[in-house]
Amino acid sequence: SLVALTGSGMTANLLDGSAAIAAEGAKYQSITTNFTADDDFAAIYGVSGAGPAFFYDGTAFARILTGLSPTLEKPRHVTRYQDRLILGYRSGDVRFSNPLQPTNWDAATGTAGFASFGAPVTGLVVMNGQTLGVGTRDDFQMIQNDITTGGKAAISPNVGCIEYSLITTGNYVYTSGQLPMGEGSLAETGKVGAEILEERAKELAEVESAEAG
């Protein structure tokens, strides 16, 4: 006898596939952290650039929705700052959850929100505990102290960084993407020792350093 009927409209809740991620020019990034007082509740929080953020606590897997439309809900970068889950987007937005509630993005019931940086976000790093570094395609900025006040300052106002290259070690932040520019274009191109002499390469490196400052 018939026991049950299964619905055909159900959609599997799976991680984003490699083809979808490649189409977005993105890759998986994740952090493992604990937003609770219980040591047994650490979870993985991740992004792929091809769909909503997600978490996995060893038992349950679920998507994290911030309230954006499905076409925009594709964070590419993730970190934790001031006990909030932080997500970075190609739109230039950095969105933050309510404190200690990584799945709660309702500003009406808390202090979740976002800050806009004007260019695609290419990396997020936490520096010295109270500073959030935000790399973009065009520059490198920071938020200090309370993220809800939106207090931003430029660290490198003229030079951005290549996506996924931003890392921090101790008091230093490293990135790729600083190039010697002149009047909006590359000053010179070529291989050092072949098309470009070593002395000229040193001069171009000084130009790059001055621009980054």
CSV table of N, CA and C in Angstrom, one decimal, residues 51-169:
chain,number,residue,atom,x,y,z
A,51,GLY,N,27.3,31.8,-4.6
A,51,GLY,CA,26.1,31.6,-3.9
A,51,GLY,C,26.2,32.2,-2.5
A,52,PRO,N,25.1,32.1,-1.7
A,52,PRO,CA,25.1,32.6,-0.3
A,52,PRO,C,26.2,32.0,0.5
A,53,ALA,N,26.6,32.7,1.6
A,53,ALA,CA,27.6,32.2,2.5
A,53,ALA,C,26.9,30.9,3.2
A,54,PHE,N,27.7,30.2,4.0
A,54,PHE,CA,27.2,29.0,4.6
A,54,PHE,C,27.9,28.7,5.9
A,55,PHE,N,27.3,27.8,6.7
A,55,PHE,CA,28.0,27.3,7.9
A,55,PHE,C,27.8,25.8,8.0
A,56,TYR,N,28.8,25.2,8.7
A,56,TYR,CA,28.7,23.8,8.9
A,56,TYR,C,29.3,23.5,10.3
A,57,ASP,N,28.5,23.0,11.2
A,57,ASP,CA,29.0,22.8,12.6
A,57,ASP,C,29.3,21.3,12.9
A,58,GLY,N,29.4,20.5,11.9
A,58,GLY,CA,29.7,19.1,12.1
A,58,GLY,C,28.5,18.2,12.0
A,59,THR,N,27.3,18.9,12.1
A,59,THR,CA,26.1,18.1,12.0
A,59,THR,C,25.2,18.8,11.0
A,60,ALA,N,25.0,20.1,11.1
A,60,ALA,CA,24.1,20.8,10.2
A,60,ALA,C,24.8,21.7,9.2
A,61,PHE,N,24.3,21.7,8.0
A,61,PHE,CA,24.8,22.6,7.0
A,61,PHE,C,23.7,23.5,6.6
A,62,ALA,N,23.9,24.8,6.6
A,62,ALA,CA,22.9,25.8,6.2
A,62,ALA,C,23.5,27.0,5.5
A,63,ARG,N,22.6,27.6,4.7
A,63,ARG,CA,23.0,28.9,4.0
A,63,ARG,C,22.8,30.1,5.0
A,64,ILE,N,23.6,31.1,4.8
A,64,ILE,CA,23.5,32.3,5.5
A,64,ILE,C,23.0,33.4,4.6
A,65,LEU,N,21.8,34.0,4.8
A,65,LEU,CA,21.2,35.0,4.0
A,65,LEU,C,21.2,36.3,4.7
A,66,THR,N,21.7,37.3,4.0
A,66,THR,CA,21.8,38.6,4.6
A,66,THR,C,20.7,39.6,4.2
A,67,GLY,N,19.8,39.1,3.3
A,67,GLY,CA,18.7,40.0,2.9
A,67,GLY,C,18.9,40.5,1.5
A,68,LEU,N,20.0,40.2,0.8
A,68,LEU,CA,20.2,40.7,-0.6
A,68,LEU,C,19.4,39.8,-1.5
A,69,SER,N,19.2,40.2,-2.8
A,69,SER,CA,18.6,39.4,-3.8
A,69,SER,C,19.5,38.3,-4.2
A,70,PRO,N,18.9,37.2,-4.7
A,70,PRO,CA,19.8,36.0,-5.0
A,70,PRO,C,20.9,36.3,-6.0
A,71,THR,N,20.7,37.3,-6.9
A,71,THR,CA,21.8,37.6,-7.9
A,71,THR,C,22.9,38.4,-7.2
A,72,LEU,N,22.7,39.0,-6.0
A,72,LEU,CA,23.7,39.8,-5.3
A,72,LEU,C,24.3,39.0,-4.1
A,73,GLU,N,23.5,38.0,-3.6
A,73,GLU,CA,23.9,37.3,-2.4
A,73,GLU,C,25.0,36.3,-2.8
A,74,LYS,N,26.2,36.8,-3.1
A,74,LYS,CA,27.3,36.0,-3.5
A,74,LYS,C,28.6,36.5,-2.9
A,75,PRO,N,28.7,36.5,-1.6
A,75,PRO,CA,30.0,37.0,-1.0
A,75,PRO,C,31.2,36.2,-1.4
A,76,ARG,N,32.3,36.9,-1.5
A,76,ARG,CA,33.6,36.3,-1.9
A,76,ARG,C,34.6,36.3,-0.8
A,77,HIS,N,34.4,37.0,0.3
A,77,HIS,CA,35.4,37.0,1.3
A,77,HIS,C,34.7,37.0,2.7
A,78,VAL,N,35.4,36.4,3.7
A,78,VAL,CA,34.8,36.2,5.0
A,78,VAL,C,35.8,36.3,6.1
A,79,THR,N,35.4,36.9,7.2
A,79,THR,CA,36.3,36.9,8.4
A,79,THR,C,35.4,37.2,9.6
A,80,ARG,N,36.0,37.2,10.8
A,80,ARG,CA,35.3,37.5,12.0
A,80,ARG,C,35.9,38.8,12.6
A,81,TYR,N,35.1,39.8,13.0
A,81,TYR,CA,35.6,41.0,13.5
A,81,TYR,C,34.6,41.5,14.5
A,82,GLN,N,35.1,41.9,15.7
A,82,GLN,CA,34.2,42.4,16.8
A,82,GLN,C,33.0,41.4,17.0
A,83,ASP,N,33.3,40.1,17.1
A,83,ASP,CA,32.3,39.1,17.3
A,83,ASP,C,31.2,39.1,16.3
A,84,ARG,N,31.5,39.6,15.1
A,84,ARG,CA,30.5,39.6,14.0
A,84,ARG,C,31.1,38.8,12.8
A,85,LEU,N,30.2,38.2,12.1
A,85,LEU,CA,30.6,37.6,10.8
A,85,LEU,C,30.6,38.7,9.8
A,86,ILE,N,31.7,38.8,9.1
A,86,ILE,CA,31.9,39.8,8.1
A,86,ILE,C,32.0,39.2,6.7
A,87,LEU,N,31.3,39.7,5.7
A,87,LEU,CA,31.3,39.2,4.4
A,87,LEU,C,31.7,40.4,3.4
A,88,GLY,N,32.5,40.0,2.4
A,88,GLY,CA,32.9,41.0,1.4
A,88,GLY,C,32.4,40.7,0.0
A,89,TYR,N,31.9,41.7,-0.7
A,89,TYR,CA,31.2,41.5,-2.0
A,89,TYR,C,31.9,42.2,-3.2
A,90,ARG,N,31.6,41.7,-4.3
A,90,ARG,CA,32.1,42.3,-5.6
A,90,ARG,C,31.5,43.7,-5.7
A,91,SER,N,30.4,43.9,-5.2
A,91,SER,CA,29.7,45.3,-5.3
A,91,SER,C,30.5,46.4,-4.6
A,92,GLY,N,31.4,46.0,-3.7
A,92,GLY,CA,32.1,46.9,-2.9
A,92,GLY,C,31.6,47.0,-1.5
A,93,ASP,N,30.6,46.3,-1.2
A,93,ASP,CA,30.0,46.3,0.2
A,93,ASP,C,30.7,45.3,1.1
A,94,VAL,N,30.8,45.7,2.4
A,94,VAL,CA,31.2,44.8,3.4
A,94,VAL,C,30.0,44.7,4.4
A,95,ARG,N,29.4,43.5,4.5
A,95,ARG,CA,28.3,43.4,5.4
A,95,ARG,C,28.7,42.7,6.7
A,96,PHE,N,28.0,43.1,7.8
A,96,PHE,CA,28.3,42.5,9.1
A,96,PHE,C,27.1,42.1,9.8
A,97,SER,N,27.1,41.0,10.5
A,97,SER,CA,26.0,40.4,11.2
A,97,SER,C,25.8,41.1,12.6
A,98,ASN,N,24.7,40.7,13.3
A,98,ASN,CA,24.6,41.1,14.6
A,98,ASN,C,25.7,40.4,15.5
A,99,PRO,N,26.1,41.1,16.6
A,99,PRO,CA,27.1,40.5,17.4
A,99,PRO,C,26.8,39.1,18.0
A,100,LEU,N,27.7,38.1,17.8
A,100,LEU,CA,27.5,36.8,18.3
A,100,LEU,C,26.4,36.1,17.7
A,101,GLN,N,25.8,36.6,16.6
A,101,GLN,CA,24.7,36.0,15.9
A,101,GLN,C,25.0,35.9,14.4
A,102,PRO,N,25.9,35.0,13.9
A,102,PRO,CA,26.4,35.0,12.6
A,102,PRO,C,25.3,34.8,11.5
A,103,THR,N,24.1,34.3,11.9
A,103,THR,CA,23.1,34.0,11.0
A,103,THR,C,21.9,35.1,11.1
A,104,ASN,N,22.1,36.1,11.9
A,104,ASN,CA,21.1,37.1,12.1
A,104,ASN,C,21.7,38.4,11.5
A,105,TRP,N,21.0,38.8,10.4
A,105,TRP,CA,21.4,40.0,9.7
A,105,TRP,C,20.3,41.1,9.7
A,106,ASP,N,19.4,41.0,10.7
A,106,ASP,CA,18.3,41.9,10.7
A,106,ASP,C,18.7,43.2,11.5
A,107,ALA,N,18.8,44.3,10.8
A,107,ALA,CA,19.2,45.6,11.4
A,107,ALA,C,18.1,46.1,12.3
A,108,ALA,N,16.8,45.7,12.0
A,108,ALA,CA,15.7,46.2,12.8
A,108,ALA,C,15.7,45.7,14.2
A,109,THR,N,16.3,44.5,14.4
A,109,THR,CA,16.4,43.9,15.8
A,109,THR,C,17.8,44.0,16.4
A,110,GLY,N,18.7,44.7,15.8
A,110,GLY,CA,20.1,44.7,16.3
A,110,GLY,C,20.9,45.7,15.5
A,111,THR,N,22.2,45.5,15.4
A,111,THR,CA,23.1,46.4,14.8
A,111,THR,C,23.8,45.9,13.6
A,112,ALA,N,23.2,44.9,12.9
A,112,ALA,CA,23.7,44.4,11.6
A,112,ALA,C,23.7,45.6,10.6
A,113,GLY,N,24.5,45.5,9.6
A,113,GLY,CA,24.5,46.5,8.6
A,113,GLY,C,25.6,46.3,7.5
A,114,PHE,N,26.0,47.4,6.9
A,114,PHE,CA,27.0,47.3,5.9
A,114,PHE,C,27.8,48.6,5.7
A,115,ALA,N,29.0,48.5,5.1
A,115,ALA,CA,29.7,49.7,4.7
A,115,ALA,C,30.1,49.5,3.3
A,116,SER,N,30.1,50.6,2.5
A,116,SER,CA,30.4,50.6,1.1
A,116,SER,C,31.8,51.1,0.9
A,117,PHE,N,32.6,50.5,0.0
A,117,PHE,CA,34.0,50.9,-0.3
A,117,PHE,C,34.2,51.3,-1.7
A,118,GLY,N,33.2,51.3,-2.5
A,118,GLY,CA,33.3,52.0,-3.8
A,118,GLY,C,34.0,51.2,-4.9
A,119,ALA,N,34.5,50.0,-4.6
A,119,ALA,CA,35.2,49.2,-5.6
A,119,ALA,C,35.1,47.7,-5.1
A,120,PRO,N,35.1,46.7,-6.0
A,120,PRO,CA,35.0,45.3,-5.6
A,120,PRO,C,36.0,45.0,-4.5
A,121,VAL,N,35.5,44.3,-3.4
A,121,VAL,CA,36.3,43.9,-2.3
A,121,VAL,C,37.2,42.7,-2.8
A,122,THR,N,38.5,42.8,-2.5
A,122,THR,CA,39.4,41.8,-2.9
A,122,THR,C,40.0,41.0,-1.8
A,123,GLY,N,39.8,41.5,-0.5
A,123,GLY,CA,40.3,40.7,0.6
A,123,GLY,C,39.9,41.4,1.9
A,124,LEU,N,39.9,40.6,3.0
A,124,LEU,CA,39.6,41.1,4.3
A,124,LEU,C,40.6,40.5,5.3
A,125,VAL,N,41.2,41.4,6.2
A,125,VAL,CA,42.1,41.0,7.2
A,125,VAL,C,41.9,41.7,8.5
A,126,VAL,N,42.0,41.0,9.6
A,126,VAL,CA,41.9,41.7,10.9
A,126,VAL,C,43.3,42.0,11.4
A,127,MET,N,43.5,43.3,11.7
A,127,MET,CA,44.8,43.8,12.1
A,127,MET,C,44.8,44.3,13.5
A,128,ASN,N,45.7,43.8,14.4
A,128,ASN,CA,45.8,44.3,15.7
A,128,ASN,C,44.5,44.3,16.5
A,129,GLY,N,43.6,43.4,16.2
A,129,GLY,CA,42.4,43.2,17.0
A,129,GLY,C,41.3,44.1,16.7
A,130,GLN,N,41.6,45.4,16.7
A,130,GLN,CA,40.5,46.4,16.6
A,130,GLN,C,40.5,47.1,15.2
A,131,THR,N,41.2,46.6,14.3
A,131,THR,CA,41.2,47.2,12.9
A,131,THR,C,40.9,46.1,11.9
A,132,LEU,N,39.9,46.4,11.0
A,132,LEU,CA,39.5,45.6,9.9
A,132,LEU,C,40.1,46.2,8.6
A,133,GLY,N,41.0,45.4,8.0
A,133,GLY,CA,41.6,45.9,6.7
A,133,GLY,C,40.7,45.4,5.6
A,134,VAL,N,40.4,46.3,4.7
A,134,VAL,CA,39.6,45.9,3.5
A,134,VAL,C,40.4,46.3,2.2
A,135,GLY,N,40.8,45.2,1.5
A,135,GLY,CA,41.4,45.5,0.2
A,135,GLY,C,40.3,45.5,-0.8
A,136,THR,N,40.5,46.5,-1.8
A,136,THR,CA,39.6,46.6,-2.9
A,136,THR,C,40.4,46.6,-4.2
A,137,ARG,N,39.8,46.6,-5.3
A,137,ARG,CA,40.5,46.6,-6.6
A,137,ARG,C,41.3,47.9,-6.7
A,138,ASP,N,40.8,49.0,-6.1
A,138,ASP,CA,41.4,50.3,-6.3
A,138,ASP,C,42.3,50.8,-5.1
A,139,ASP,N,42.1,50.3,-3.9
A,139,ASP,CA,42.8,50.8,-2.8
A,139,ASP,C,42.8,49.8,-1.6
A,140,PHE,N,43.4,50.2,-0.5
A,140,PHE,CA,43.4,49.4,0.7
A,140,PHE,C,42.9,50.3,1.9
A,141,GLN,N,41.8,50.0,2.5
A,141,GLN,CA,41.2,50.8,3.5
A,141,GLN,C,41.1,50.1,4.8
A,142,MET,N,40.7,50.8,5.9
A,142,MET,CA,40.5,50.1,7.2
A,142,MET,C,39.3,50.7,7.9
A,143,ILE,N,38.7,49.9,8.8
A,143,ILE,CA,37.7,50.4,9.7
A,143,ILE,C,38.3,50.1,11.1
A,144,GLN,N,38.3,51.1,11.9
A,144,GLN,CA,38.8,51.0,13.3
A,144,GLN,C,37.7,51.1,14.3
A,145,ASN,N,37.9,50.4,15.4
A,145,ASN,CA,36.9,50.4,16.5
A,145,ASN,C,35.6,50.0,16.1
A,146,ASP,N,34.5,50.7,16.4
A,146,ASP,CA,33.1,50.2,16.2
A,146,ASP,C,32.8,50.2,14.7
A,147,ILE,N,32.5,49.0,14.2
A,147,ILE,CA,32.2,48.9,12.7
A,147,ILE,C,30.9,49.6,12.4
A,148,THR,N,30.0,49.7,13.3
A,148,THR,CA,28.7,50.3,13.0
A,148,THR,C,28.7,51.8,12.8
A,149,THR,N,29.8,52.5,13.2
A,149,THR,CA,29.9,53.9,13.0
A,149,THR,C,30.4,54.2,11.6
A,150,GLY,N,31.0,53.2,10.9
A,150,GLY,CA,31.4,53.4,9.5
A,150,GLY,C,32.6,54.3,9.4
A,151,GLY,N,33.5,54.4,10.4
A,151,GLY,CA,34.7,55.2,10.4
A,151,GLY,C,35.7,54.5,9.5
A,152,LYS,N,35.9,55.0,8.3
A,152,LYS,CA,36.9,54.4,7.4
A,152,LYS,C,38.0,55.3,7.2
A,153,ALA,N,39.2,54.7,6.9
A,153,ALA,CA,40.4,55.5,6.6
A,153,ALA,C,41.2,54.8,5.6
A,154,ALA,N,41.9,55.5,4.7
A,154,ALA,CA,42.7,54.9,3.7
A,154,ALA,C,44.1,54.5,4.2
A,155,ILE,N,44.6,53.3,3.9
A,155,ILE,CA,45.9,52.9,4.2
A,155,ILE,C,46.8,53.1,3.0
A,156,SER,N,46.3,52.6,1.8
A,156,SER,CA,46.9,52.8,0.5
A,156,SER,C,45.9,53.4,-0.4
A,157,PRO,N,45.8,54.7,-0.5
A,157,PRO,CA,44.7,55.3,-1.3
A,157,PRO,C,44.7,55.2,-2.8
A,158,ASN,N,45.9,54.8,-3.3
A,158,ASN,CA,46.1,54.8,-4.8
A,158,ASN,C,46.3,53.5,-5.4
A,159,VAL,N,46.6,52.5,-4.6
A,159,VAL,CA,46.9,51.2,-5.1
A,159,VAL,C,46.1,50.1,-4.4
A,160,GLY,N,45.4,49.3,-5.2
A,160,GLY,CA,44.6,48.2,-4.7
A,160,GLY,C,45.4,46.9,-4.6
A,161,CYS,N,44.7,45.8,-4.5
A,161,CYS,CA,45.4,44.5,-4.4
A,161,CYS,C,44.6,43.5,-5.3
A,162,ILE,N,45.4,42.5,-5.8
A,162,ILE,CA,44.8,41.4,-6.5
A,162,ILE,C,44.0,40.5,-5.6
A,163,GLU,N,42.8,40.1,-6.1
A,163,GLU,CA,41.9,39.4,-5.2
A,163,GLU,C,42.6,38.1,-4.7
A,164,TYR,N,42.3,37.8,-3.4
A,164,TYR,CA,42.7,36.6,-2.7
A,164,TYR,C,44.2,36.7,-2.3
A,165,SER,N,44.9,37.8,-2.5
A,165,SER,CA,46.3,37.9,-2.2
A,165,SER,C,46.6,38.5,-0.9
A,166,LEU,N,45.6,39.0,-0.2
A,166,LEU,CA,45.8,39.8,1.0
A,166,LEU,C,45.9,38.9,2.2
A,167,ILE,N,47.1,39.0,2.9
A,167,ILE,CA,47.3,38.2,4.1
A,167,ILE,C,48.0,39.1,5.2
A,168,THR,N,47.9,38.6,6.4
A,168,THR,CA,48.5,39.4,7.5
A,168,THR,C,49.4,38.4,8.3
A,169,THR,N,50.6,38.9,8.7
A,169,THR,CA,51.5,38.2,9.6
A,169,THR,C,52.0,39.2,10.6
